Coordinates of C-alpha atoms in Angstrom, one line a residue:
M1 CA 187.0 82.5 155.5
A2 CA 186.8 85.4 152.8
V3 CA 182.9 86.6 151.8
L4 CA 183.6 88.9 148.8
T5 CA 182.0 87.9 145.9
A6 CA 180.0 84.9 143.9
N7 CA 181.7 83.3 141.1
K8 CA 179.7 83.3 138.0
G9 CA 182.2 80.3 136.6
S10 CA 181.9 77.8 139.0
A11 CA 182.6 74.6 138.3
P12 CA 180.2 71.9 138.6
S13 CA 182.0 70.6 142.0
R14 CA 181.5 74.0 143.6
T15 CA 178.0 74.5 142.6
L16 CA 177.0 70.8 144.2
E17 CA 180.0 72.6 147.7
G18 CA 177.1 76.2 147.2
I19 CA 174.1 74.3 146.7
L20 CA 175.0 71.8 149.9
C21 CA 176.3 74.5 152.3
I22 CA 173.0 76.7 151.7
E23 CA 170.9 73.4 152.5
A24 CA 173.2 73.3 155.5
G25 CA 172.9 76.9 156.3
M26 CA 168.6 76.6 156.2
L27 CA 168.4 73.9 158.3
L28 CA 170.1 75.5 161.0
F29 CA 168.4 78.8 160.5
V30 CA 165.5 76.2 160.9
G31 CA 166.9 75.1 163.9
Q32 CA 167.7 78.7 165.4
D33 CA 164.1 79.5 165.1
G34 CA 163.0 76.2 166.6
L35 CA 165.4 77.3 169.4
M36 CA 163.7 80.5 169.3
K37 CA 160.5 79.2 169.7
F38 CA 161.4 76.8 172.8
M39 CA 163.3 79.5 174.5
L40 CA 161.1 82.3 174.2
G41 CA 158.8 80.8 177.4
D42 CA 161.7 81.4 179.4
Y43 CA 163.5 84.2 177.9
P44 CA 161.5 87.4 176.7
V45 CA 162.5 88.0 172.8
W46 CA 165.0 91.3 173.5
I47 CA 167.2 89.4 175.0
L48 CA 167.4 86.3 172.2
I49 CA 168.4 88.5 169.9
F50 CA 170.6 90.6 172.1
A51 CA 172.8 87.4 172.9
R52 CA 172.6 86.4 168.9
A53 CA 174.2 90.0 168.6
V54 CA 176.5 89.4 170.8
V55 CA 177.8 86.1 169.4
T56 CA 178.4 87.6 166.3
L57 CA 180.8 90.4 167.8
L58 CA 182.6 87.7 169.0
V59 CA 182.8 86.1 165.9
L60 CA 182.9 88.7 163.4
V61 CA 185.0 91.2 165.2
P62 CA 188.4 88.8 165.2
A63 CA 187.2 87.5 161.4
I64 CA 187.3 91.1 160.0
L65 CA 190.6 92.1 161.8
L66 CA 192.3 89.0 160.6
L67 CA 190.7 88.9 157.0
G68 CA 192.0 92.9 156.5
K69 CA 191.0 94.9 153.4
P70 CA 188.4 95.2 152.1
H71 CA 186.7 94.3 154.8
R72 CA 186.9 97.0 157.3
L73 CA 185.4 98.0 161.4
L74 CA 185.0 101.4 161.1
T75 CA 183.0 102.6 157.9
P76 CA 181.7 106.4 156.8
L77 CA 178.6 104.3 155.9
W78 CA 177.4 103.5 159.6
P79 CA 173.5 106.0 159.1
W80 CA 172.6 103.3 156.4
H81 CA 173.7 100.2 158.6
L82 CA 172.0 101.9 161.6
L83 CA 168.7 102.3 159.3
R84 CA 168.9 98.8 158.1
A85 CA 169.8 97.6 161.7
A86 CA 166.6 99.5 163.0
L87 CA 164.3 97.9 160.5
F88 CA 165.6 94.5 161.4
A89 CA 165.2 95.0 165.4
V90 CA 162.0 96.0 164.9
G91 CA 160.9 93.7 161.6
F92 CA 162.4 90.5 163.5
S93 CA 160.9 91.2 167.2
L94 CA 157.7 91.0 165.4
F95 CA 158.2 88.0 163.6
Y96 CA 159.5 86.1 166.9
A97 CA 157.1 87.7 169.0
A98 CA 154.4 85.9 166.9
F99 CA 155.6 82.7 167.5
P100 CA 153.7 81.5 171.0
F101 CA 150.7 82.4 168.9
M102 CA 151.0 80.8 165.5
G103 CA 152.9 77.4 164.2
L104 CA 156.2 78.1 163.1
A105 CA 155.2 77.1 159.7
E106 CA 152.5 79.7 158.9
V107 CA 155.1 82.5 160.7
S108 CA 157.8 81.3 158.1
T109 CA 155.4 81.0 154.8
I110 CA 154.1 84.5 155.8
F111 CA 157.7 85.6 156.1
F112 CA 158.5 84.5 152.6
S113 CA 156.9 87.1 151.1
A114 CA 160.2 89.1 151.7
P115 CA 161.2 88.1 148.4
L116 CA 158.6 89.2 146.4
I117 CA 157.8 92.8 148.3
T118 CA 161.4 92.9 147.2
A119 CA 160.7 92.6 143.8
T120 CA 158.4 94.8 143.7
L121 CA 160.1 97.9 146.0
A122 CA 162.9 97.7 143.5
A123 CA 161.1 98.2 140.8
V124 CA 159.4 101.0 142.1
F125 CA 162.3 103.0 143.9
L126 CA 165.3 101.5 141.9
K127 CA 163.8 101.2 138.7
E128 CA 165.1 97.4 138.5
S129 CA 163.2 95.7 135.1
I130 CA 161.0 93.0 136.1
G131 CA 159.3 91.9 132.7
L132 CA 155.8 90.6 132.5
H133 CA 157.1 86.7 133.1
R134 CA 158.3 88.0 136.8
L135 CA 155.3 90.3 137.1
A136 CA 153.0 87.2 137.2
A137 CA 155.2 85.6 139.0
L138 CA 155.2 87.8 141.9
L139 CA 151.1 88.4 141.5
I140 CA 150.6 84.1 142.3
G141 CA 153.6 84.5 145.0
F142 CA 151.5 87.8 146.8
A143 CA 148.1 85.1 146.3
G144 CA 150.1 82.6 147.8
V145 CA 150.4 85.1 151.1
V146 CA 147.2 86.1 151.1
I147 CA 146.4 82.2 151.4
A148 CA 148.8 81.3 153.6
M149 CA 147.2 84.2 156.0
N150 CA 143.7 83.1 155.4
P151 CA 142.2 86.6 156.4
T152 CA 138.4 85.4 156.1
G153 CA 138.9 82.2 157.8
E154 CA 137.6 81.6 161.2
G155 CA 141.0 80.7 162.9
F156 CA 142.5 84.3 161.7
T157 CA 144.6 86.1 164.4
W158 CA 145.9 90.0 163.6
F159 CA 149.3 88.2 164.9
A160 CA 149.9 87.3 161.4
L161 CA 150.4 90.6 160.6
F162 CA 153.7 90.3 162.5
P163 CA 155.7 87.9 160.4
M164 CA 154.3 90.5 157.2
I165 CA 155.4 93.8 158.5
C166 CA 158.8 91.8 159.3
A167 CA 158.7 90.6 155.6
A168 CA 158.4 94.5 155.1
T169 CA 160.8 96.1 157.1
Y170 CA 163.3 93.4 156.0
A171 CA 162.5 94.4 152.2
C172 CA 162.9 97.4 153.0
S173 CA 166.9 97.3 154.4
V174 CA 167.2 95.0 151.3
I175 CA 166.7 98.0 149.1
I176 CA 168.9 100.1 151.4
A177 CA 171.9 96.9 150.8
R178 CA 171.4 97.3 147.1
H179 CA 172.1 100.9 147.5
I180 CA 175.5 100.8 149.4
G181 CA 176.2 97.1 148.8
E182 CA 178.6 97.4 145.8
Q183 CA 180.6 99.8 148.4
E184 CA 180.9 97.5 151.6
T185 CA 181.8 93.6 152.1
T186 CA 179.1 90.9 153.1
L187 CA 180.9 90.6 156.6
T188 CA 181.1 94.4 156.9
M189 CA 177.5 94.9 156.6
G190 CA 176.6 91.7 158.6
L191 CA 178.3 92.8 161.0
Y192 CA 177.2 96.4 161.3
T193 CA 173.3 94.7 160.5
I194 CA 173.6 92.7 163.5
A195 CA 175.6 94.5 166.0
F196 CA 173.0 97.6 166.2
A197 CA 170.5 95.7 165.9
G198 CA 171.5 94.0 169.2
L199 CA 172.0 97.4 170.5
L200 CA 168.7 98.8 169.4
I201 CA 166.3 95.8 171.1
L202 CA 167.2 96.6 174.4
P203 CA 165.2 100.5 174.7
I204 CA 163.4 99.1 172.2
G205 CA 161.8 96.4 174.6
W206 CA 162.1 98.7 177.5
G207 CA 160.1 101.6 175.8
L208 CA 157.6 98.8 175.0
N209 CA 157.3 98.1 178.4
Q210 CA 157.0 101.5 179.6
V211 CA 153.9 102.8 177.7
V212 CA 152.2 99.4 176.8
D213 CA 150.5 96.7 180.4
L214 CA 151.4 93.6 178.9
G215 CA 149.3 90.6 180.1
A216 CA 150.4 87.2 181.4
E217 CA 149.7 86.1 177.3
Y218 CA 152.8 88.5 176.6
R219 CA 154.9 87.1 179.2
H220 CA 157.9 86.3 176.1
L221 CA 157.3 90.6 175.5
R222 CA 158.0 91.4 179.3
W223 CA 161.3 93.3 180.1
A224 CA 163.2 90.9 182.9
W225 CA 166.6 89.2 183.1
P226 CA 167.0 86.1 183.6
E227 CA 168.7 85.2 186.3
A228 CA 173.0 84.3 185.1
S229 CA 173.8 80.8 185.5
L230 CA 175.8 78.3 183.2
S231 CA 172.7 77.0 182.2
S232 CA 171.6 80.3 180.5
L233 CA 174.5 81.2 179.2
G234 CA 175.0 77.6 177.6
W235 CA 171.6 77.7 176.1
L236 CA 172.1 81.9 174.9
G237 CA 175.6 80.8 173.4
L238 CA 173.9 77.9 171.5
L239 CA 171.0 80.0 169.8
G240 CA 174.0 82.5 168.9
S241 CA 176.4 79.8 167.5
V242 CA 173.9 78.2 165.2
G243 CA 172.9 80.9 163.7
M244 CA 176.4 82.4 163.3
V245 CA 177.2 79.2 161.9
A246 CA 174.6 79.1 159.5
Y247 CA 175.5 82.6 158.2
L248 CA 178.7 81.7 157.4
L249 CA 177.7 78.4 155.6
L250 CA 174.7 80.9 153.2
S251 CA 178.4 83.4 153.3
R252 CA 180.2 80.2 151.9
A253 CA 177.5 79.3 149.5
Y254 CA 177.2 82.1 147.5
Q255 CA 180.9 82.7 147.4
V256 CA 182.1 79.6 145.0
A257 CA 178.6 79.5 143.0
S258 CA 176.3 81.2 140.6
A259 CA 173.7 83.2 142.8
S260 CA 170.9 82.7 140.1
L261 CA 171.4 78.9 140.4
I262 CA 171.5 78.8 143.8
A263 CA 169.1 81.7 145.2
P264 CA 166.3 79.0 145.1
F265 CA 167.3 76.6 147.4
D266 CA 166.2 79.6 150.0
Y267 CA 162.9 78.1 149.5
S268 CA 164.4 75.0 151.2
Y269 CA 163.6 77.0 154.6
L270 CA 160.0 76.5 154.3
P271 CA 160.0 72.7 154.4
F272 CA 162.3 72.4 156.5
A273 CA 160.3 74.5 159.5
T274 CA 157.4 72.8 158.4
V275 CA 158.4 69.4 159.2
M276 CA 160.3 70.5 162.3
A277 CA 157.6 71.8 163.5
Y278 CA 155.6 68.7 163.3
L279 CA 157.8 66.2 164.7
V280 CA 158.9 68.8 167.9
W281 CA 155.3 70.5 168.8
D282 CA 153.1 68.0 166.7
E283 CA 152.1 71.2 164.9
V284 CA 149.7 70.4 161.4
P285 CA 149.6 73.1 159.5
K286 CA 146.1 74.4 157.8
W287 CA 145.4 74.0 154.1
S288 CA 145.1 77.2 153.3
T289 CA 149.2 77.7 155.1
L290 CA 150.2 74.5 152.7
L291 CA 148.5 75.7 149.2
G292 CA 150.2 79.4 150.2
M293 CA 153.5 77.2 150.8
A294 CA 153.4 75.6 147.4
L295 CA 152.4 79.4 145.7
I296 CA 155.5 80.8 147.0
I297 CA 158.0 78.4 146.3
A298 CA 156.6 77.7 142.9
S299 CA 156.6 81.8 142.4
G300 CA 160.2 82.1 143.8
L301 CA 161.1 78.8 141.5
Y302 CA 160.1 80.4 138.5
V303 CA 161.5 83.7 139.1
G304 CA 164.9 81.6 139.9
F305 CA 164.9 79.9 136.7
R306 CA 164.2 83.6 134.9
E307 CA 167.5 84.7 136.4
V308 CA 169.7 81.7 135.3
R309 CA 168.5 82.1 131.9
S310 CA 169.5 86.1 132.4
A311 CA 172.6 85.2 133.5
R312 CA 173.5 83.1 130.3
R313 CA 173.2 86.0 128.3
K314 CA 174.8 89.1 129.5
V315 CA 177.7 89.6 131.0
E316 CA 177.5 91.6 134.4
P317 CA 180.2 92.2 137.3
P318 CA 180.4 90.0 140.1
P319 CA 178.1 91.0 143.5
T320 CA 180.1 92.3 145.9
A321 CA 177.0 90.6 148.6
E322 CA 175.4 87.5 149.0
S323 CA 171.8 86.9 148.4
A324 CA 169.5 85.0 150.6
F325 CA 166.4 84.9 152.1
A326 CA 166.1 83.5 156.1
P327 CA 164.2 84.4 159.3
G328 CA 167.1 86.6 161.4
N329 CA 169.2 86.9 158.5
P330 CA 170.8 90.1 157.2
L331 CA 172.7 89.2 154.2
P332 CA 171.5 91.4 151.3
P333 CA 170.0 90.1 148.1
M334 CA 171.1 91.0 145.2
S335 CA 169.3 92.9 142.5
L336 CA 167.3 91.1 139.5
A337 CA 168.4 91.0 135.9
P338 CA 166.7 92.6 133.5
D339 CA 164.1 90.0 132.5
I340 CA 164.6 88.3 129.3
E341 CA 161.1 87.4 127.2
D342 CA 161.0 84.8 125.2

């Protein structure tokens, strides 16, 4: 599957294909995170992230060799990829570390502040235009994040900071991706990010266990390798495969359809995760989580609507990499188009 650019002039049928691919990808990302939550009882988070990286290597390396240029296995931009991978490893180890202490819907809702943080950082460091409309939408979205975290409520736990930190590190990695995105394809960028993250996560996990005495409630952060068996290898392989297929589906979605049209469908992750958490773990989100989720989704959809209007009024070169926000997904979002005032 070649992953190069989004097609700005997609026919309606290809747009439908893109929407179906992104929805299927989001369902699989929810399934991946559900597997993560389920497996954390038996496997430390470090091993799970490492296993996912191994599966990605087994898939993407042959794919890049088969497809050839412009994809490449060796790149002079590897220091930037290494920095992105470090942010990815630290951020998502915190994201998954919060799973035993918070509901899946709560963790995911807070993480989806990442697009809001990205837009803010892009305006500050990349001098991207936001405009009053997007600024208002971003403020509403950040209000939704605060409501979802509910820091003054009785049920607040400091673990809620973990997905927030993850969102911040992810947003920083996106800014790096925008800096180098025109020089790399998505397959190369995804390979380096996931591979480096898989290597970095092991010393991070080992180092934490050397300096912190983790109690029984933090067993999912312990440094312990499970006994090798066909069953354990099967579960780890399934985890990596689900995430890898989701990655390829999102890649296909942004290859065949306009990013500005289908990017808002990223937010379908949140209701999917909420429904799965209720059906599997009987988790019922708090009212603050649901309200915050609604504000974040509304903010994201409005920004997406502005993107569509902006795309219709200007001609810009096709992006070299897709845009997607999903936990555990290393894809770099594109820069915002300049806001069009009414």
